């Protein structure tokens, strides 16, 4: 992260105050209305906010909303180098379809990749380390200098996301996190996708309802939790980029 970005980090009390102000001003909004308010020219976060997207099963909704507000918004894609080929093809399709102008790949350090995961099986022996190396570290570097970032998390996804706020303070980074779809349900997402004739991720029709890296993701059966196919066979439920973050309001 650039030195200037570190020096200009607000302290936690200032961040909490900013978070409270955002809730008071925009807490009644969600979805595209919230994005328009936060990303608009009059907002203190205008030009200082990035959107992080997996280009996964539900990503097209948030990407479409953000592109409708500002197609120049920086979109950060965590290219773990372990994605399904279908995800990479879908990413390319959406960039063109939505006219996204600033999509950035955040990739793991290739030298460290050779040292930590020479056989490509670290996900099986230590998935937490694998996610930290392939996702958490690259994302932290990619977000350097940004004041806030937008996520696609929703409360209906369960687990640690059940009480998800719209705005939250990210501990220790000097950034805010914005969750415009926190209140949205699966039916809301699908209705929006269909009403705007947006293409679905090609793996959805094969039973993948939450899509991560290929070695760690499986289809889910009818009635299963949508995220049951992530890190199946382990007690892991989050990749790490949203763990140990608090201060939500």
CSV table of C-alpha atoms in Angstrom, one decimal:
chain,number,residue,atom,x,y,z
A,1,UNK,CA,0.0,0.0,0.0
A,2,UNK,CA,1.4,3.5,-0.8
A,3,UNK,CA,2.9,5.3,2.1
A,4,UNK,CA,0.7,8.3,1.5
A,5,UNK,CA,-2.4,6.2,1.8
A,6,UNK,CA,-1.2,4.8,5.2
A,7,UNK,CA,-0.4,8.3,6.5
A,8,UNK,CA,-3.9,9.6,5.5
A,9,UNK,CA,-5.9,6.8,7.1
A,10,UNK,CA,-8.6,8.1,9.4
A,11,UNK,CA,-8.7,6.8,12.9
A,12,UNK,CA,-11.4,4.4,14.1
A,13,UNK,CA,-13.4,7.1,15.8
A,14,UNK,CA,-13.4,9.2,12.6
A,15,UNK,CA,-14.5,6.2,10.6
A,16,UNK,CA,-17.3,5.4,13.0
A,17,UNK,CA,-18.5,9.0,12.6
A,18,UNK,CA,-18.4,8.7,8.8
A,19,UNK,CA,-20.3,5.4,9.0
A,20,UNK,CA,-22.9,6.9,11.3
A,21,UNK,CA,-23.3,9.9,9.0
A,22,UNK,CA,-23.8,7.5,6.0
A,23,UNK,CA,-26.5,5.6,7.9
A,24,UNK,CA,-28.3,8.8,8.8
A,25,UNK,CA,-28.2,10.1,5.2
A,26,UNK,CA,-28.7,6.9,3.2
A,27,UNK,CA,-29.8,4.2,5.6
A,28,UNK,CA,-33.2,4.1,4.1
A,29,UNK,CA,-31.8,3.3,0.7
A,30,UNK,CA,-30.6,0.1,-0.9
A,31,UNK,CA,-29.6,-1.2,-4.3
A,32,UNK,CA,-29.1,1.2,-7.1
A,33,UNK,CA,-30.6,4.1,-5.2
A,34,UNK,CA,-27.9,3.7,-2.5
A,35,UNK,CA,-25.1,3.4,-5.1
A,36,UNK,CA,-26.3,6.6,-6.8
A,37,UNK,CA,-26.2,8.4,-3.5
A,38,UNK,CA,-22.8,7.1,-2.5
A,39,UNK,CA,-21.1,7.3,-5.8
A,40,UNK,CA,-22.6,10.6,-7.0
A,41,UNK,CA,-20.5,13.7,-7.5
A,42,UNK,CA,-21.7,15.3,-4.3
A,43,UNK,CA,-20.6,12.4,-2.1
A,44,UNK,CA,-17.4,12.5,-0.2
A,45,UNK,CA,-16.8,8.9,-1.4
A,46,UNK,CA,-17.1,9.9,-5.1
A,47,UNK,CA,-14.0,8.7,-6.9
A,48,UNK,CA,-12.7,7.1,-3.7
A,49,UNK,CA,-14.7,3.8,-3.8
A,50,UNK,CA,-14.1,0.5,-5.5
A,51,UNK,CA,-16.4,-2.4,-6.2
A,52,UNK,CA,-15.1,-5.9,-5.5
A,53,UNK,CA,-16.7,-8.6,-7.6
A,54,UNK,CA,-16.2,-12.3,-8.0
A,55,UNK,CA,-18.1,-12.3,-11.3
A,56,UNK,CA,-20.0,-15.2,-9.7
A,57,UNK,CA,-23.5,-16.5,-9.5
A,58,UNK,CA,-25.2,-13.3,-8.4
A,59,UNK,CA,-22.6,-10.7,-9.4
A,60,UNK,CA,-24.3,-9.4,-12.5
A,61,UNK,CA,-27.0,-7.6,-10.5
A,62,UNK,CA,-24.6,-5.4,-8.5
A,63,UNK,CA,-22.3,-4.9,-11.5
A,64,UNK,CA,-25.2,-3.7,-13.6
A,65,UNK,CA,-26.4,-1.3,-10.9
A,66,UNK,CA,-22.9,0.1,-10.5
A,67,UNK,CA,-22.3,0.5,-14.2
A,68,UNK,CA,-25.7,2.2,-14.6
A,69,UNK,CA,-24.5,4.8,-12.0
A,70,UNK,CA,-20.9,5.1,-13.1
A,71,UNK,CA,-19.3,2.7,-15.6
A,72,UNK,CA,-15.9,4.1,-14.7
A,73,UNK,CA,-16.0,2.8,-11.1
A,74,UNK,CA,-13.0,0.6,-10.4
A,75,UNK,CA,-14.0,-3.0,-10.3
A,76,UNK,CA,-11.5,-5.3,-8.5
A,77,UNK,CA,-11.6,-9.0,-9.5
A,78,UNK,CA,-9.6,-11.4,-7.3
A,79,UNK,CA,-7.9,-13.5,-10.0
A,80,UNK,CA,-6.9,-16.4,-7.7
A,81,UNK,CA,-5.5,-18.3,-10.8
A,82,UNK,CA,-7.8,-21.1,-9.8
A,83,UNK,CA,-11.1,-20.0,-11.2
A,84,UNK,CA,-13.4,-22.0,-13.4
A,85,UNK,CA,-12.8,-21.2,-17.1
A,86,UNK,CA,-16.5,-20.4,-17.2
A,87,UNK,CA,-16.1,-17.6,-14.6
A,88,UNK,CA,-13.3,-16.0,-16.7
A,89,UNK,CA,-15.4,-16.2,-19.8
A,90,UNK,CA,-18.4,-14.7,-17.9
A,91,UNK,CA,-16.1,-11.9,-16.7
A,92,UNK,CA,-15.1,-11.1,-20.2
A,93,UNK,CA,-18.8,-11.2,-21.3
A,94,UNK,CA,-20.0,-8.8,-18.6
A,95,UNK,CA,-17.1,-6.3,-19.1
A,96,UNK,CA,-18.3,-5.9,-22.7
A,97,UNK,CA,-22.0,-6.2,-22.0
A,98,UNK,CA,-22.0,-3.6,-19.2
A,99,UNK,CA,-19.3,-1.4,-20.7
A,100,UNK,CA,-17.2,-1.6,-17.5
A,101,UNK,CA,-14.2,0.7,-18.1
A,102,UNK,CA,-11.9,0.0,-15.2
A,103,UNK,CA,-11.8,-3.7,-14.2
A,104,UNK,CA,-8.6,-4.6,-12.4
A,105,UNK,CA,-7.2,-8.0,-11.7
A,106,UNK,CA,-5.8,-8.6,-8.2
A,107,UNK,CA,-3.5,-11.6,-8.4
A,108,UNK,CA,-1.3,-13.5,-5.9
A,109,UNK,CA,2.5,-13.0,-5.9
A,110,UNK,CA,3.7,-15.5,-8.4
A,111,UNK,CA,7.0,-16.1,-6.6
A,112,UNK,CA,5.2,-16.9,-3.4
A,113,UNK,CA,2.8,-19.1,-5.3
A,114,UNK,CA,5.7,-21.2,-6.4
A,115,UNK,CA,6.9,-21.5,-2.8
A,116,UNK,CA,3.6,-22.0,-0.9
A,117,UNK,CA,1.6,-24.0,-3.4
A,118,UNK,CA,4.0,-25.7,-5.9
A,119,UNK,CA,1.7,-28.6,-6.6
A,120,UNK,CA,-1.5,-26.6,-6.6
A,121,UNK,CA,-3.0,-28.6,-3.7
A,122,UNK,CA,-2.7,-26.0,-0.8
A,123,UNK,CA,-6.5,-25.7,-0.8
A,124,UNK,CA,-6.8,-29.3,0.4
A,125,UNK,CA,-4.2,-29.1,3.2
A,126,UNK,CA,-4.8,-25.6,4.4
A,127,UNK,CA,-7.7,-23.7,2.8
A,128,UNK,CA,-7.3,-20.7,5.1
A,129,UNK,CA,-3.7,-20.1,4.1
A,130,UNK,CA,-4.6,-20.7,0.5
A,131,UNK,CA,-7.4,-18.1,0.6
A,132,UNK,CA,-5.3,-15.6,2.5
A,133,UNK,CA,-2.5,-15.9,-0.1
A,134,UNK,CA,-4.7,-15.9,-3.1
A,135,UNK,CA,-7.4,-13.4,-2.0
A,136,UNK,CA,-6.9,-11.5,1.2
A,137,UNK,CA,-3.3,-10.2,0.5
A,138,UNK,CA,-4.0,-9.3,-3.2
A,139,UNK,CA,-7.2,-7.5,-2.2
A,140,UNK,CA,-5.5,-5.5,0.5
A,141,UNK,CA,-3.0,-4.3,-2.0
A,142,UNK,CA,-5.6,-3.5,-4.7
A,143,UNK,CA,-7.6,-1.4,-2.2
A,144,UNK,CA,-4.7,0.7,-1.2
A,145,UNK,CA,-5.7,4.4,-1.4
A,146,UNK,CA,-9.5,3.8,-1.6
A,147,UNK,CA,-11.7,5.1,1.2
A,148,UNK,CA,-14.4,2.5,0.8
A,149,UNK,CA,-15.3,-0.6,-1.1
A,150,UNK,CA,-18.6,-2.2,-2.2
A,151,UNK,CA,-19.4,-5.8,-1.6
A,152,UNK,CA,-22.2,-8.1,-2.9
A,153,UNK,CA,-22.9,-9.8,0.4
A,154,UNK,CA,-26.6,-10.4,1.4
A,155,UNK,CA,-28.2,-11.4,4.7
A,156,UNK,CA,-30.1,-14.3,3.2
A,157,UNK,CA,-26.7,-16.0,2.6
A,158,UNK,CA,-26.7,-16.9,6.3
A,159,UNK,CA,-23.8,-17.6,8.6
A,160,UNK,CA,-21.9,-14.4,9.6
A,161,UNK,CA,-23.9,-12.5,7.0
A,162,UNK,CA,-27.3,-12.7,8.8
A,163,UNK,CA,-26.9,-9.4,10.6
A,164,UNK,CA,-25.1,-7.7,7.8
A,165,UNK,CA,-25.4,-3.8,7.9
A,166,UNK,CA,-25.5,-1.6,4.9
A,167,UNK,CA,-22.5,0.3,6.0
A,168,UNK,CA,-19.6,-0.9,8.2
A,169,UNK,CA,-16.2,0.0,9.4
A,170,UNK,CA,-13.4,-2.3,8.3
A,171,UNK,CA,-11.1,-2.7,11.3
A,172,UNK,CA,-7.5,-1.8,10.9
A,173,UNK,CA,-7.6,-0.6,7.3
A,174,UNK,CA,-9.0,2.9,7.4
A,175,UNK,CA,-11.8,1.9,5.0
A,176,UNK,CA,-15.5,1.6,5.0
A,177,UNK,CA,-17.5,-1.2,3.5
A,178,UNK,CA,-20.8,-0.8,1.7
A,179,UNK,CA,-23.3,-3.6,1.2
A,180,UNK,CA,-26.0,-2.2,-1.1
A,181,UNK,CA,-27.8,-5.6,-1.5
A,182,UNK,CA,-27.7,-6.6,2.2
A,183,UNK,CA,-31.5,-6.6,2.4
A,184,UNK,CA,-32.1,-8.3,-1.0
A,185,UNK,CA,-33.4,-11.9,-1.2
A,186,UNK,CA,-32.7,-14.5,-3.9
A,187,UNK,CA,-36.0,-13.8,-5.6
A,188,UNK,CA,-35.2,-10.1,-5.7
A,189,UNK,CA,-31.9,-10.8,-7.4
A,190,UNK,CA,-33.4,-13.1,-10.0
A,191,UNK,CA,-36.3,-10.7,-10.7
A,192,UNK,CA,-33.9,-7.9,-11.3
A,193,UNK,CA,-31.7,-10.1,-13.6
A,194,UNK,CA,-34.6,-11.1,-15.7
A,195,UNK,CA,-36.2,-7.7,-15.9
A,196,UNK,CA,-32.9,-6.3,-17.3
A,197,UNK,CA,-32.3,-9.4,-19.5
A,198,UNK,CA,-28.9,-9.9,-17.9
A,199,UNK,CA,-27.0,-13.1,-18.7
A,200,UNK,CA,-26.7,-15.7,-15.9
A,201,UNK,CA,-23.4,-17.3,-15.0
A,202,UNK,CA,-23.2,-20.4,-17.1
A,203,UNK,CA,-22.5,-22.7,-14.1
A,204,UNK,CA,-25.8,-21.7,-12.4
A,205,UNK,CA,-27.8,-24.0,-14.5
A,206,UNK,CA,-25.5,-26.9,-13.5
A,207,UNK,CA,-26.4,-26.4,-9.8
A,208,UNK,CA,-23.7,-24.0,-8.7
A,209,UNK,CA,-25.4,-21.3,-6.6
A,210,UNK,CA,-22.3,-19.8,-5.1
A,211,UNK,CA,-19.1,-19.9,-7.2
A,212,UNK,CA,-15.6,-19.6,-6.0
A,213,UNK,CA,-12.4,-21.3,-7.0
A,214,UNK,CA,-12.8,-24.5,-9.1
A,215,UNK,CA,-11.0,-26.9,-6.7
A,216,UNK,CA,-13.2,-25.8,-3.7
A,217,UNK,CA,-16.6,-25.4,-5.2
A,218,UNK,CA,-19.3,-28.0,-6.0
A,219,UNK,CA,-22.9,-27.8,-7.1
A,220,UNK,CA,-25.6,-27.8,-4.4
A,221,UNK,CA,-28.6,-30.1,-4.1
A,222,UNK,CA,-32.2,-28.9,-4.0
A,223,UNK,CA,-32.9,-27.5,-0.5
A,224,UNK,CA,-29.3,-27.1,0.4
A,225,UNK,CA,-27.9,-23.7,1.6
A,226,UNK,CA,-26.7,-21.8,-1.5
A,227,UNK,CA,-23.2,-21.6,0.0
A,228,UNK,CA,-23.0,-25.3,1.0
A,229,UNK,CA,-21.0,-26.0,-2.1
A,230,UNK,CA,-18.1,-23.7,-0.9
A,231,UNK,CA,-15.3,-25.4,0.8
A,232,UNK,CA,-17.4,-28.6,1.1
A,233,UNK,CA,-16.3,-31.0,3.7
A,234,UNK,CA,-14.7,-28.4,5.9
A,235,UNK,CA,-16.0,-26.0,8.5
A,236,UNK,CA,-14.9,-23.0,6.5
A,237,UNK,CA,-17.6,-20.6,5.4
A,238,UNK,CA,-15.8,-17.4,4.4
A,239,UNK,CA,-12.6,-16.9,2.3
A,240,UNK,CA,-11.2,-14.4,4.8
A,241,UNK,CA,-11.7,-11.0,3.2
A,242,UNK,CA,-14.8,-10.5,5.3
A,243,UNK,CA,-13.7,-12.2,8.5
A,244,UNK,CA,-12.6,-10.3,11.6
A,245,UNK,CA,-14.2,-7.1,10.3
A,246,UNK,CA,-16.5,-5.3,12.6
A,247,UNK,CA,-17.9,-2.0,13.5
A,248,UNK,CA,-21.1,-2.2,11.5
A,249,UNK,CA,-23.9,0.2,12.2
